[in-house]
Amino acid sequence: DLVSWNSLINVYSAEGLLSEAMVLFYEMRDSGLRPDGITIRGLLCACVGHDAFSQGRAIHSYLFKLGLGRDVTVCNSLLSMYARCLDFPSAMDVFHETNDPDVVTWNSILTACVQNQHFEDVFRLFSLLHRSVASLDRISLNNVLSASAELGYFELVKQIHAYAFKVALVCDTMLSNGLIDTYAKCGSLDDANKLFEIMGTGRDVFSWSSLIVGYAQFGYAKEALDLFARMRNLGIKPNHVTFVGVLTACSRVGLVDEGCYYYSIMEPEYGIVPTREHCSCVIDLLARAGRLSEAAKFVDQMPFEPDIIMWKTLLAASKTHNDVEMGKKAAEGILNIDPSHSAAYVLLCNIYASSGNWDEFARLKKAMRSTGVHKSPGKSWIKLKGELKVFIVEDRSHPEADEIYTMLELVGIEIVKAGYIPDLSRHSCKYASFDH
C-alpha cells in the first residue's frame, strides 16, 4: 500500500540515493497509487547539490498537479531543497508563496539566508518573525547569532542572550554554544568565558572548541592551549574544530614544534583525518616562522591539491621573509587556479619592489594592465547608532567624506610625530598591498 511505498522511498532518500528513490516513485505511480505529501517530502530530502537540482525542479512542478502546493510541510521541504541546491532566489520565492508559514518555514528560510550569506535578510526576516510568533526557538536564535557573528553585531548578541534568559532557553546547550561562538567571534572573550564556566557539566565538545578557537583567533594562544590541556585531562575527546583552534594558537605565537606535534597525533590518537583546514594551519605555522622550504615540502606531500588560501599563505610569508623564488611559485599556484586573482599580482609586485627587482616589477605591471586585472578595493564598516556605515578605499561618495579624509590626514601626522617611519617601498607599486 501507500505506506509501504513511502517507507521504502524514505529509506533510500535518507541515504541520499535519489536515483533509486525516483525509480521506486515511478513504480509506485505505475501501480496505480497516488503519491501524497509524505512521498514528495521524502524525495525532496534526497535532492542535495547541483546534480539533483533538475530533479528537484521536476518534483516542484509535479506537486502542484497533486494539489500539494498549499501543504505547509511540503513547502518547507521544497524551501529546504532549494537552499541545499544553492538556489536562494527560488527558496525565497517559495517562502513568500507559502500560506500561513509555521516556525519550521521561518527557520528554513533563515537557515537558507545564513548558508547563502544574505545576512541582512536574516535580520529583516527575524524582525518579522518576532512580531509573528509568541516566542522564538533555539534554531531561530542560532541563525541570528550566526549572522551577527559575521557582521560583528555585538549589541544584538547581548539582546539575544537576555531574551534566552527571559524564555528559559539559556540552559539549552545548543543555544549556549551558539552564544559562546558568537561572543568569541565578536571579540568579547570575557563574555564567552563567563558563559562557558556557567554551563558547568552542560558543556560538550562544541563548547570547548568554540572557546579554544576564539582564544586562538584573537592571539590568546596560552589561554587556548591551557583550555585544550584542561579538556584532555577531563577525558573529553576533541573534534576537528578543536584542532583547528589548537593549530591556529600555535601559529600565532610561533610554537612550531608543538603545532607539528599536535598535528601528528590527530589521527593516531583521536581518529581525526586531517582536512584542508588543518593543512592550511600547518602551512601558516611553518610559513610565519620563516620555514618556507618546510612549508613547501608539506604542500607537496599533502593528499590533495593546494587551494588558493594555502598558496596565498605562502605568498604572504614570501613577502615578509623576502623570498622571491617562493613568492613566484606561490603566485603561479594562485594564478593557475584563478588567472584573474588580483592578490597574487599585488603581493608579487610588492615582493619585486622590496627586493629591488625593477625589471620583473615592470613586467608584472604590464601583465596586469594587459590582462585587465585590478586590485579589489579594501572595504570596512562600523555600526553607529544603529546604522551601518560602509567605507571603501578612495571612495568619496560618503556625505561626510571631506571631514573623514581630513581626520585621516591629522591621524597620519600624529602617527609620524609619534615616531612611525613609513616603508616607502610598500607604496612603490601602483597597486598597493591589501593591508593598506
XYZ file of C-alpha atoms in Angstrom:
436
model
C 0.000 0.000 0.000
C 0.981 3.672 0.008
C 2.572 3.428 3.465
C 4.851 0.586 2.316
C 5.976 2.519 -0.760
C 6.565 5.696 1.244
C 8.587 3.819 3.846
C 10.889 2.344 1.211
C 11.232 5.642 -0.702
C 12.088 7.468 2.518
C 14.735 4.897 3.450
C 16.522 5.421 0.123
C 16.100 9.203 0.345
C 17.551 9.297 3.856
C 20.688 7.610 2.471
C 20.921 10.180 -0.329
C 20.110 7.598 -3.005
C 17.917 9.853 -5.132
C 18.065 7.780 -8.342
C 16.884 4.637 -6.548
C 14.157 6.595 -4.728
C 12.932 8.037 -8.048
C 12.772 4.542 -9.618
C 10.574 3.400 -6.730
C 8.470 6.539 -7.111
C 7.793 5.786 -10.803
C 6.994 2.148 -9.998
C 4.545 3.278 -7.324
C 2.757 5.580 -9.766
C 2.643 2.837 -12.401
C 0.982 0.544 -9.853
C -1.923 2.998 -9.687
C -1.196 4.567 -6.307
C -1.382 8.345 -5.904
C 1.623 9.929 -4.102
C 0.924 12.069 -1.046
C 2.818 14.734 0.893
C 4.990 12.144 2.666
C 6.131 10.782 -0.702
C 7.054 14.237 -2.004
C 8.813 15.277 1.207
C 10.901 12.114 1.098
C 12.019 12.736 -2.473
C 12.817 16.393 -1.802
C 15.002 15.442 1.169
C 17.227 13.426 -1.192
C 17.789 16.384 -3.535
C 21.164 17.751 -2.486
C 23.633 19.700 -4.598
C 23.719 20.918 -8.181
C 23.331 17.450 -9.742
C 19.962 16.932 -8.051
C 18.630 20.384 -8.922
C 16.776 19.354 -12.108
C 15.056 16.507 -10.258
C 14.041 18.907 -7.509
C 12.541 21.313 -10.051
C 10.594 18.435 -11.643
C 9.231 17.380 -8.247
C 8.259 21.025 -7.589
C 6.175 21.068 -10.792
C 4.602 17.696 -10.059
C 3.470 18.525 -6.522
C 1.152 21.233 -7.899
C -0.531 18.609 -10.097
C -1.150 16.639 -6.915
C -2.727 19.696 -5.264
C 0.005 19.856 -2.599
C 1.096 23.419 -3.354
C -0.613 24.718 -0.205
C 0.661 21.996 2.131
C 2.958 23.856 4.553
C 5.055 20.765 5.357
C 5.656 20.118 1.652
C 6.520 23.793 1.073
C 9.013 23.591 3.950
C 10.753 20.622 2.320
C 10.721 22.420 -1.022
C 12.275 25.540 0.514
C 14.998 23.464 2.169
C 15.675 21.650 -1.107
C 16.315 24.911 -2.960
C 18.547 26.105 -0.137
C 20.608 22.891 -0.274
C 20.864 23.185 -4.061
C 22.109 26.788 -3.604
C 19.200 28.384 -5.457
C 18.491 31.096 -2.900
C 16.084 33.185 -5.077
C 13.811 30.148 -5.576
C 13.937 29.402 -1.846
C 12.849 32.973 -1.124
C 10.043 32.695 -3.721
C 8.724 29.528 -2.054
C 8.822 31.258 1.322
C 6.797 34.246 0.101
C 4.265 31.956 -1.626
C 3.705 29.783 1.462
C 0.352 30.384 3.113
C 0.435 30.575 6.911
C 4.145 29.732 7.352
C 4.919 27.881 10.574
C 8.070 28.117 12.695
C 9.754 25.451 10.531
C 9.170 27.632 7.462
C 10.716 30.637 9.170
C 13.690 28.658 10.430
C 14.243 27.113 6.989
C 14.421 30.492 5.249
C 16.635 31.940 7.998
C 18.996 28.975 7.599
C 18.978 29.484 3.819
C 19.895 33.154 4.294
C 22.840 32.228 6.539
C 24.067 29.470 4.211
C 23.973 31.850 1.244
C 25.488 34.762 3.227
C 22.421 37.025 2.943
C 22.950 38.266 6.483
C 20.949 41.476 6.236
C 17.943 39.396 5.101
C 18.319 37.367 8.312
C 17.762 40.479 10.443
C 14.877 41.700 8.258
C 13.078 38.341 8.412
C 13.863 37.886 12.100
C 12.175 41.197 12.844
C 9.030 39.966 11.037
C 9.202 36.604 12.805
C 9.492 38.256 16.203
C 6.226 40.094 15.539
C 4.506 36.977 14.171
C 5.036 34.383 16.901
C 4.656 34.354 20.652
C 8.155 33.035 21.347
C 11.260 32.156 19.368
C 13.019 28.816 19.435
C 16.717 27.994 19.610
C 17.070 27.425 15.850
C 15.742 30.900 15.035
C 18.041 32.465 17.613
C 21.093 30.492 16.455
C 20.563 31.643 12.880
C 20.529 35.258 14.038
C 23.642 34.603 16.120
C 25.431 33.245 13.028
C 24.581 36.382 11.055
C 25.564 38.607 13.993
C 28.936 36.869 14.220
C 29.637 37.524 10.552
C 28.823 41.235 10.795
C 30.009 41.852 14.348
C 26.600 42.944 15.685
C 27.625 42.648 19.323
C 24.671 44.545 20.780
C 22.195 42.200 19.110
C 24.071 39.227 20.583
C 23.614 40.704 24.074
C 19.888 41.150 23.373
C 19.527 37.532 22.260
C 21.339 36.395 25.402
C 18.924 38.428 27.522
C 15.952 37.026 25.585
C 17.240 33.478 26.205
C 17.076 34.198 29.950
C 13.556 35.554 29.594
C 12.170 32.470 27.807
C 14.240 29.925 29.819
C 16.413 28.876 26.879
C 19.681 29.905 28.477
C 20.269 26.336 29.732
C 19.911 24.924 26.220
C 23.356 23.592 25.262
C 22.939 24.276 21.540
C 21.985 27.920 22.103
C 24.680 28.429 24.759
C 27.268 27.067 22.326
C 25.980 29.479 19.698
C 26.326 32.370 22.148
C 29.880 31.332 23.136
C 30.880 31.068 19.481
C 29.343 34.438 18.589
C 30.782 36.251 21.618
C 34.194 34.876 20.685
C 33.892 35.915 17.035
C 32.829 39.408 18.116
C 35.960 39.613 20.270
C 34.138 39.541 23.608
C 36.161 36.671 25.065
C 35.288 37.581 28.662
C 31.575 37.097 27.931
C 32.320 33.855 26.087
C 34.386 32.538 29.002
C 31.804 33.548 31.624
C 29.048 31.694 29.788
C 31.353 28.715 29.276
C 32.044 28.472 33.016
C 28.353 28.939 33.891
C 27.437 25.953 31.686
C 29.378 23.632 34.025
C 28.545 19.989 33.347
C 26.318 21.036 30.434
C 29.390 21.713 28.286
C 30.074 19.460 25.309
C 32.929 19.290 22.798
C 31.413 22.180 20.814
C 31.506 24.419 23.904
C 35.205 23.711 24.430
C 36.065 24.019 20.736
C 34.258 27.345 20.280
C 36.167 28.975 23.134
C 39.516 27.460 22.089
C 39.071 28.759 18.531
C 38.009 32.172 19.861
C 41.096 32.488 22.037
C 43.334 31.347 19.173
C 41.923 33.747 16.601
C 42.491 36.761 18.846
C 46.033 35.784 19.757
C 45.406 34.370 23.242
C 47.446 31.292 22.480
C 48.302 30.440 26.100
C 44.639 30.525 27.112
C 43.686 28.373 24.115
C 46.342 25.742 24.812
C 45.632 25.738 28.561
C 41.954 25.159 27.802
C 42.875 22.317 25.442
C 45.038 20.702 28.148
C 42.175 21.050 30.635
C 39.825 19.452 28.127
C 42.127 16.465 27.592
C 42.624 15.999 31.336
C 38.860 15.709 31.742
C 38.801 12.970 29.113
C 36.752 14.973 26.588
C 37.585 13.828 23.072
C 38.420 16.791 20.779
C 36.939 17.106 17.309
C 38.342 18.554 14.087
C 37.350 22.128 15.082
C 39.253 21.795 18.353
C 42.449 21.039 16.455
C 41.897 23.992 14.116
C 41.935 26.177 17.223
C 44.994 24.454 18.697
C 46.994 24.694 15.464
C 45.965 28.328 14.998
C 47.074 29.135 18.554
C 50.484 27.548 17.948
C 50.833 29.502 14.707
C 50.029 32.849 16.340
C 52.892 32.612 18.852
C 55.408 30.619 16.826
C 55.131 27.305 18.677
C 56.139 25.398 15.552
C 57.305 22.142 17.126
C 54.269 21.984 19.418
C 51.935 22.628 16.491
C 53.572 19.904 14.397
C 53.255 17.520 17.357
C 49.528 18.209 17.769
C 49.034 17.724 14.032
C 50.859 14.380 14.207
C 48.605 12.976 16.975
C 45.266 13.934 15.425
C 44.713 10.724 13.503
C 46.571 8.079 15.560
C 45.197 9.219 18.945
C 41.779 10.639 18.069
C 40.905 9.198 14.657
C 40.593 12.684 13.110
C 41.730 12.648 9.487
C 43.403 15.991 8.665
C 41.306 18.231 6.434
C 42.307 21.104 4.166
C 41.698 23.484 7.052
C 44.165 21.635 9.284
C 46.743 21.571 6.493
C 46.261 25.316 5.948
C 47.003 25.849 9.644
C 50.244 23.840 9.412
C 51.337 25.752 6.301
C 50.624 29.026 8.124
C 52.503 27.720 11.195
C 55.646 26.942 9.175
C 55.416 29.979 6.895
C 55.030 32.502 9.723
C 58.169 31.097 11.330
C 60.096 31.598 8.090
C 60.436 27.855 7.466
C 59.242 28.256 3.892
C 61.079 25.265 2.437
C 59.387 23.005 5.031
C 56.026 24.598 4.233
C 56.553 23.980 0.503
C 57.556 20.355 1.205
C 54.405 19.921 3.315
C 52.308 21.255 0.418
C 53.901 18.753 -1.971
C 53.183 15.842 0.393
C 49.521 16.671 1.094
C 46.939 14.097 -0.052
C 45.081 16.779 -2.039
C 45.876 19.704 -4.306
C 46.654 23.021 -2.566
C 43.940 25.667 -2.774
C 44.185 29.442 -3.143
C 44.255 30.041 0.629
C 47.319 27.807 1.018
C 49.161 29.494 -1.853
C 48.236 32.948 -0.500
C 49.656 31.978 2.897
C 52.960 31.055 1.256
C 52.896 34.179 -0.907
C 52.335 36.497 2.056
C 55.128 34.775 4.005
C 57.412 35.084 0.983
C 56.867 38.837 1.064
C 57.533 39.008 4.815
C 60.751 36.997 4.523
C 61.725 38.461 1.130
C 61.874 35.058 -0.620
C 61.428 35.929 -4.301
C 61.569 32.373 -5.672
C 58.985 31.061 -3.238
C 56.836 34.107 -3.960
C 56.921 33.356 -7.683
C 55.985 29.716 -7.072
C 53.079 30.673 -4.798
C 51.809 33.334 -7.205
C 51.904 30.835 -10.072
C 49.924 28.391 -7.913
C 47.242 31.022 -7.345
C 47.082 32.118 -10.986
C 46.824 28.518 -12.192
C 43.625 28.241 -10.162
C 42.325 31.760 -10.853
C 44.140 33.766 -13.566
C 42.280 36.952 -12.594
C 43.127 36.793 -8.867
C 44.410 40.285 -8.114
C 46.014 39.392 -4.750
C 48.674 37.269 -6.450
C 49.715 40.166 -8.697
C 49.622 42.685 -5.856
C 51.727 40.694 -3.394
C 54.229 39.549 -6.019
C 54.506 43.152 -7.199
C 55.401 44.157 -3.630
C 57.971 41.346 -3.359
C 59.742 42.555 -6.514
C 59.647 46.151 -5.262
C 61.075 45.201 -1.853
C 63.912 43.213 -3.429
C 64.707 45.947 -5.973
C 63.897 43.689 -8.932
C 62.501 46.513 -11.046
C 62.594 44.644 -14.377
C 60.256 41.956 -13.076
C 58.252 44.653 -11.306
C 57.710 46.480 -14.621
C 56.906 43.218 -16.435
C 54.282 42.339 -13.845
C 52.676 45.778 -14.004
C 52.461 45.424 -17.781
C 50.901 41.977 -17.413
C 48.304 43.387 -15.026
C 47.344 46.091 -17.492
C 47.210 43.728 -20.467
C 45.022 41.185 -18.663
C 42.763 43.863 -17.170
C 43.429 42.817 -13.573
C 42.579 45.463 -10.991
C 43.088 45.383 -7.250
C 39.828 44.899 -5.371
C 39.301 47.973 -3.192
C 39.546 47.479 0.559
C 36.305 47.820 2.494
C 35.477 48.267 6.157
C 32.353 49.077 8.115
C 31.164 50.164 11.524
C 27.737 50.244 13.108
C 26.986 53.672 14.612
C 23.716 54.495 16.366
C 22.013 51.504 14.755
C 23.143 52.423 11.223
C 25.759 50.532 9.227
C 28.479 52.825 7.804
C 30.495 51.319 4.930
C 33.849 52.725 3.744
C 35.696 51.819 0.539
C 39.267 52.795 -0.334
C 39.440 56.160 -2.186
C 35.650 56.389 -2.281
C 34.297 59.909 -1.704
C 30.582 59.169 -2.023
C 30.035 59.343 1.748
C 28.241 62.628 2.646
C 30.935 63.407 5.239
C 33.877 62.346 3.037
C 35.762 65.662 3.384
C 35.657 65.534 7.187
C 36.669 61.841 7.191
C 39.720 62.381 4.958
C 40.748 65.466 6.929
C 40.665 63.441 10.134
C 42.678 60.635 8.495
C 45.364 63.139 7.479
C 45.516 64.511 11.030
C 45.818 60.997 12.458
C 48.570 60.239 9.933
C 50.504 63.335 11.019
C 50.215 62.331 14.672
C 51.450 58.805 13.876
C 54.563 60.227 12.178
C 55.114 62.570 15.142
C 54.949 59.511 17.421
C 57.924 58.018 15.577
C 56.417 55.896 12.804
C 58.585 55.767 9.668
C 56.610 54.810 6.538
C 58.056 51.988 4.410
C 58.125 53.770 1.064
C 58.901 50.574 -0.834
C 55.430 49.349 0.015
C 53.965 52.298 -1.859
C 56.232 51.936 -4.887
C 53.751 49.691 -6.683
C 50.737 51.422 -8.154
C 48.591 48.638 -6.722
C 49.356 48.984 -3.024
C 49.168 45.881 -0.856
C 45.899 44.820 0.732
C 46.925 45.613 4.273
C 46.825 49.292 3.363
